[in-house]
Amino acid sequence: MKQSVAILGATGSIGQSTLKILADHPDKYHLYAISGFHRIAELVDICLQFQPEVVALPQSHVALFKDLATQKQLKQLPALLVDEAGLVAIASAPEVDVVMAAIVGAAGLSSTLAAVKAGKRVLLANKEALVMAGEIMLAEAKKSGALVLPVDSEHNAIFQCLPQQYFSHRQQNKQPQLGVSRLLLTASGGPFLNFSLEQMQQVTPAQACKHPNWSMGQKISVDSATLMNKGLELIEACHLFAISEHFVTVVIHPQSIIHSMVQYIDGSTLAQMGNPDMCTPIAHALAWPERISTQVKTLDLFEVQTLDFCPPDLDKFPALKLARQSMREGGTAPGILNAANEIAVAAFLQERIKFLDIANLVDAVLQQSQFESTDDDLNVVMAADQCARDKAAQWIRQYGVQ
Ligand code: NDP
Ligand code: MG
């Protein structure tokens, strides 16, 4: 039986990598639904190649989609569902077995949560959703029986290095279980690893988006450059593996060959390695517990030769420190950090604030905020998110380029 797949964020970097794998395995997977946001021509191209039954897109782009579909001679117009309700509908459609959650940012929260509530196999790329509402999401997964599998390369690596039964043993006490002692989250260090603070003062969006090892969307590329990405991943790991941040160490590893590690009480350290290509973790999460082939080049250790490691410099990359503090704080704090960061990154990309201001802004918003328990209430999460966005916008009005 073929698995029926929905891709939320099909036009993005993770979406495109997922499509590559589906194209390689037409006997195993059927693309039932896709979503896009701005890149409507690409959305039509995906329809030409895969003929999905349903497409979710903004209402404002429906006419453009239809025009392009006619121009490009798309034979069968898919059902068009619009806006957030459209995303939620495809994420929870009864026809769908697997949902790739690959929308960037808080915009992906409602549809990711809908997939979890509907008990799907959820391939989780949209880490911001978990940062905002990790407890709610995992509680819903427990209720619905949804299988939330990590696509983020580090978390996928950790998942591969953990004992198979680890997920079902998730405990409330946030201690490592089953002989595990520590998680080592690797980070490339991004394009500014060896820059001085003075040099970082002047960097441009184009420089920040040019990641040395990975080709990714703009937002996560900037997050990788500030190390906020690693901060968000630290929070993601705490939720996914039910572990306190105290047991997660960030290790800078510039080659991005080891994607993360798990340490055990007997002195073992298990690592998952491979060339940096998101097709590997996506294929793993799609097929788990089986394995399917990808076109990723097999690792050649004679070519790699050296693997380097060092601790992160928290003075140069304070975003990582802020993320750890917010996870320690708990409740609405990680969501506030995430919301402020989303606004800051967008402002940096528009050249309204400087690169180092991203962390300054997030810090300022956190300092102005009061944290509360989310009480597993999405309304509390959303209210904190909005309040943080307002504060961030205010900061930009005050200190940003007008
Ligand atoms: P991209 O920017 O390449 O793609 C984002 C996708 O989300 C696009 O399909 C985009 O549509 C859609 N989108 C953007 N805004 C909205 C919105 N407001 N409503 C609905 N859809 C929207 O990002 P990536 O693929 O790089 O990243 C996606 C997620 O995966 C992020 O959370 C990221 O952190 C995570 N991730 C990415 C990795 C990578 O290697 N790229 C690695 C690990 C995690 P459109 O393009 O049509 O505008
Ligand atoms: Mg990652």
PDB file of C-alpha atoms in Angstrom, residues 221-363:
ATOM      1  CA  SER A 221      20.186  30.578   7.391  1.00  0.00           C
ATOM      2  CA  VAL A 222      20.203  33.794   9.440  1.00  0.00           C
ATOM      3  CA  ASP A 223      19.357  31.755  12.555  1.00  0.00           C
ATOM      4  CA  SER A 224      22.372  29.563  11.818  1.00  0.00           C
ATOM      5  CA  ALA A 225      24.575  32.634  11.523  1.00  0.00           C
ATOM      6  CA  THR A 226      23.483  33.994  14.946  1.00  0.00           C
ATOM      7  CA  LEU A 227      23.406  30.475  16.477  1.00  0.00           C
ATOM      8  CA  MET A 228      19.769  31.137  17.381  1.00  0.00           C
ATOM      9  CA  ASN A 229      19.086  28.073  15.258  1.00  0.00           C
ATOM     10  CA  LYS A 230      21.104  26.010  17.723  1.00  0.00           C
ATOM     11  CA  GLY A 231      19.210  27.665  20.565  1.00  0.00           C
ATOM     12  CA  LEU A 232      15.877  26.737  18.991  1.00  0.00           C
ATOM     13  CA  GLU A 233      17.246  23.231  18.430  1.00  0.00           C
ATOM     14  CA  LEU A 234      18.285  22.972  22.067  1.00  0.00           C
ATOM     15  CA  ILE A 235      14.672  23.678  23.040  1.00  0.00           C
ATOM     16  CA  GLU A 236      13.441  21.295  20.346  1.00  0.00           C
ATOM     17  CA  ALA A 237      15.669  18.534  21.757  1.00  0.00           C
ATOM     18  CA  CYS A 238      14.418  19.101  25.308  1.00  0.00           C
ATOM     19  CA  HIS A 239      10.824  18.592  24.141  1.00  0.00           C
ATOM     20  CA  LEU A 240      11.383  15.739  21.713  1.00  0.00           C
ATOM     21  CA  PHE A 241      13.566  13.709  24.038  1.00  0.00           C
ATOM     22  CA  ALA A 242      11.906  14.807  27.317  1.00  0.00           C
ATOM     23  CA  ILE A 243      15.191  15.940  28.779  1.00  0.00           C
ATOM     24  CA  SER A 244      16.304  18.989  30.761  1.00  0.00           C
ATOM     25  CA  GLU A 245      18.564  21.503  28.940  1.00  0.00           C
ATOM     26  CA  HIS A 246      21.186  20.663  31.540  1.00  0.00           C
ATOM     27  CA  PHE A 247      21.806  17.352  29.713  1.00  0.00           C
ATOM     28  CA  VAL A 248      22.286  18.902  26.262  1.00  0.00           C
ATOM     29  CA  THR A 249      25.723  20.199  25.253  1.00  0.00           C
ATOM     30  CA  VAL A 250      26.276  22.245  22.103  1.00  0.00           C
ATOM     31  CA  VAL A 251      29.457  21.312  20.226  1.00  0.00           C
ATOM     32  CA  ILE A 252      30.789  23.382  17.333  1.00  0.00           C
ATOM     33  CA  HIS A 253      31.780  21.041  14.516  1.00  0.00           C
ATOM     34  CA  PRO A 254      32.492  23.116  11.378  1.00  0.00           C
ATOM     35  CA  GLN A 255      32.474  20.233   8.870  1.00  0.00           C
ATOM     36  CA  SER A 256      28.820  19.209   9.567  1.00  0.00           C
ATOM     37  CA  ILE A 257      29.666  15.547   9.083  1.00  0.00           C
ATOM     38  CA  ILE A 258      28.622  14.365  12.538  1.00  0.00           C
ATOM     39  CA  HIS A 259      24.999  15.475  12.814  1.00  0.00           C
ATOM     40  CA  SER A 260      24.813  14.930  16.596  1.00  0.00           C
ATOM     41  CA  MET A 261      25.701  12.380  19.251  1.00  0.00           C
ATOM     42  CA  VAL A 262      24.353  10.494  22.246  1.00  0.00           C
ATOM     43  CA  GLN A 263      26.526   9.606  25.233  1.00  0.00           C
ATOM     44  CA  TYR A 264      25.860   6.619  27.488  1.00  0.00           C
ATOM     45  CA  ILE A 265      26.724   5.836  31.121  1.00  0.00           C
ATOM     46  CA  ASP A 266      29.138   3.086  30.041  1.00  0.00           C
ATOM     47  CA  GLY A 267      31.453   5.571  28.286  1.00  0.00           C
ATOM     48  CA  SER A 268      30.050   5.047  24.761  1.00  0.00           C
ATOM     49  CA  THR A 269      29.420   7.974  22.450  1.00  0.00           C
ATOM     50  CA  LEU A 270      27.302   7.176  19.382  1.00  0.00           C
ATOM     51  CA  ALA A 271      27.385   9.545  16.409  1.00  0.00           C
ATOM     52  CA  GLN A 272      25.364   9.679  13.205  1.00  0.00           C
ATOM     53  CA  MET A 273      27.424  10.835  10.221  1.00  0.00           C
ATOM     54  CA  GLY A 274      26.823  11.658   6.604  1.00  0.00           C
ATOM     55  CA  ASN A 275      27.314  14.316   3.967  1.00  0.00           C
ATOM     56  CA  PRO A 276      25.220  17.376   4.844  1.00  0.00           C
ATOM     57  CA  ASP A 277      22.059  16.884   2.784  1.00  0.00           C
ATOM     58  CA  MET A 278      18.556  17.075   4.231  1.00  0.00           C
ATOM     59  CA  CYS A 279      17.420  14.226   1.967  1.00  0.00           C
ATOM     60  CA  THR A 280      18.987  11.785   4.457  1.00  0.00           C
ATOM     61  CA  PRO A 281      16.983  12.766   7.573  1.00  0.00           C
ATOM     62  CA  ILE A 282      13.832  13.256   5.482  1.00  0.00           C
ATOM     63  CA  ALA A 283      14.145   9.772   3.962  1.00  0.00           C
ATOM     64  CA  HIS A 284      14.858   8.332   7.393  1.00  0.00           C
ATOM     65  CA  ALA A 285      11.762   9.903   8.946  1.00  0.00           C
ATOM     66  CA  LEU A 286       9.600   8.949   5.949  1.00  0.00           C
ATOM     67  CA  ALA A 287      10.556   5.289   5.970  1.00  0.00           C
ATOM     68  CA  TRP A 288      11.358   4.628   9.653  1.00  0.00           C
ATOM     69  CA  PRO A 289      11.799   1.929  10.906  1.00  0.00           C
ATOM     70  CA  GLU A 290      12.744   0.859   7.399  1.00  0.00           C
ATOM     71  CA  ARG A 291      15.360   2.507   5.174  1.00  0.00           C
ATOM     72  CA  ILE A 292      14.920   3.815   1.641  1.00  0.00           C
ATOM     73  CA  SER A 293      17.571   4.933  -0.835  1.00  0.00           C
ATOM     74  CA  THR A 294      18.477   8.563  -1.563  1.00  0.00           C
ATOM     75  CA  GLN A 295      20.805  10.187  -4.070  1.00  0.00           C
ATOM     76  CA  VAL A 296      23.001  11.551  -1.265  1.00  0.00           C
ATOM     77  CA  LYS A 297      26.657  10.759  -1.869  1.00  0.00           C
ATOM     78  CA  THR A 298      27.980   8.195   0.599  1.00  0.00           C
ATOM     79  CA  LEU A 299      30.425   9.651   3.093  1.00  0.00           C
ATOM     80  CA  ASP A 300      34.050   9.238   2.099  1.00  0.00           C
ATOM     81  CA  LEU A 301      36.119   9.554   5.265  1.00  0.00           C
ATOM     82  CA  PHE A 302      39.369   9.601   3.302  1.00  0.00           C
ATOM     83  CA  GLU A 303      38.091  12.732   1.579  1.00  0.00           C
ATOM     84  CA  VAL A 304      36.925  14.324   4.868  1.00  0.00           C
ATOM     85  CA  GLN A 305      40.114  13.429   6.763  1.00  0.00           C
ATOM     86  CA  THR A 306      39.612  15.694   9.792  1.00  0.00           C
ATOM     87  CA  LEU A 307      36.715  16.430  12.098  1.00  0.00           C
ATOM     88  CA  ASP A 308      37.097  19.457  14.375  1.00  0.00           C
ATOM     89  CA  PHE A 309      35.244  20.342  17.574  1.00  0.00           C
ATOM     90  CA  CYS A 310      35.192  23.322  19.924  1.00  0.00           C
ATOM     91  CA  PRO A 311      32.785  24.903  22.419  1.00  0.00           C
ATOM     92  CA  PRO A 312      30.574  27.809  21.251  1.00  0.00           C
ATOM     93  CA  ASP A 313      31.673  31.378  22.052  1.00  0.00           C
ATOM     94  CA  LEU A 314      28.657  32.727  23.921  1.00  0.00           C
ATOM     95  CA  ASP A 315      29.967  36.307  23.902  1.00  0.00           C
ATOM     96  CA  LYS A 316      30.003  36.325  20.110  1.00  0.00           C
ATOM     97  CA  PHE A 317      26.783  34.311  19.846  1.00  0.00           C
ATOM     98  CA  PRO A 318      24.581  35.412  22.776  1.00  0.00           C
ATOM     99  CA  ALA A 319      21.415  34.082  21.071  1.00  0.00           C
ATOM    100  CA  LEU A 320      22.370  30.586  22.165  1.00  0.00           C
ATOM    101  CA  LYS A 321      22.647  31.736  25.785  1.00  0.00           C
ATOM    102  CA  LEU A 322      19.264  33.475  25.575  1.00  0.00           C
ATOM    103  CA  ALA A 323      17.629  30.334  24.216  1.00  0.00           C
ATOM    104  CA  ARG A 324      19.059  28.182  26.986  1.00  0.00           C
ATOM    105  CA  GLN A 325      17.894  30.679  29.606  1.00  0.00           C
ATOM    106  CA  SER A 326      14.403  30.759  28.133  1.00  0.00           C
ATOM    107  CA  MET A 327      14.185  26.961  28.158  1.00  0.00           C
ATOM    108  CA  ARG A 328      15.268  26.991  31.809  1.00  0.00           C
ATOM    109  CA  GLU A 329      12.547  29.572  32.469  1.00  0.00           C
ATOM    110  CA  GLY A 330       9.955  27.456  30.647  1.00  0.00           C
ATOM    111  CA  GLY A 331       6.285  28.362  30.093  1.00  0.00           C
ATOM    112  CA  THR A 332       5.862  31.148  27.572  1.00  0.00           C
ATOM    113  CA  ALA A 333       9.562  32.157  27.580  1.00  0.00           C
ATOM    114  CA  PRO A 334      10.695  30.035  24.588  1.00  0.00           C
ATOM    115  CA  GLY A 335       7.716  31.253  22.526  1.00  0.00           C
ATOM    116  CA  ILE A 336       8.576  34.863  23.362  1.00  0.00           C
ATOM    117  CA  LEU A 337      12.197  34.251  22.331  1.00  0.00           C
ATOM    118  CA  ASN A 338      10.994  32.710  19.067  1.00  0.00           C
ATOM    119  CA  ALA A 339       8.527  35.490  18.221  1.00  0.00           C
ATOM    120  CA  ALA A 340      11.057  38.256  18.928  1.00  0.00           C
ATOM    121  CA  ASN A 341      13.616  36.407  16.822  1.00  0.00           C
ATOM    122  CA  GLU A 342      11.227  36.030  13.865  1.00  0.00           C
ATOM    123  CA  ILE A 343      10.584  39.779  13.849  1.00  0.00           C
ATOM    124  CA  ALA A 344      14.283  40.546  14.305  1.00  0.00           C
ATOM    125  CA  VAL A 345      15.374  38.265  11.451  1.00  0.00           C
ATOM    126  CA  ALA A 346      12.773  39.763   9.092  1.00  0.00           C
ATOM    127  CA  ALA A 347      13.982  43.270  10.020  1.00  0.00           C
ATOM    128  CA  PHE A 348      17.614  42.279   9.470  1.00  0.00           C
ATOM    129  CA  LEU A 349      16.757  40.827   6.044  1.00  0.00           C
ATOM    130  CA  GLN A 350      15.092  44.161   5.202  1.00  0.00           C
ATOM    131  CA  GLU A 351      18.232  45.947   6.454  1.00  0.00           C
ATOM    132  CA  ARG A 352      16.282  47.762   9.151  1.00  0.00           C
ATOM    133  CA  ILE A 353      18.523  46.461  11.939  1.00  0.00           C
ATOM    134  CA  LYS A 354      22.141  45.271  12.081  1.00  0.00           C
ATOM    135  CA  PHE A 355      23.136  41.640  12.466  1.00  0.00           C
ATOM    136  CA  LEU A 356      24.191  41.948  16.117  1.00  0.00           C
ATOM    137  CA  ASP A 357      20.920  43.727  16.884  1.00  0.00           C
ATOM    138  CA  ILE A 358      19.048  40.460  16.352  1.00  0.00           C
ATOM    139  CA  ALA A 359      20.225  39.111  19.706  1.00  0.00           C
ATOM    140  CA  ASN A 360      20.031  42.582  21.313  1.00  0.00           C
ATOM    141  CA  LEU A 361      16.385  42.828  20.286  1.00  0.00           C
ATOM    142  CA  VAL A 362      15.518  39.330  21.512  1.00  0.00           C
ATOM    143  CA  ASP A 363      17.261  40.047  24.804  1.00  0.00           C
TER     144      ASP A 363
END
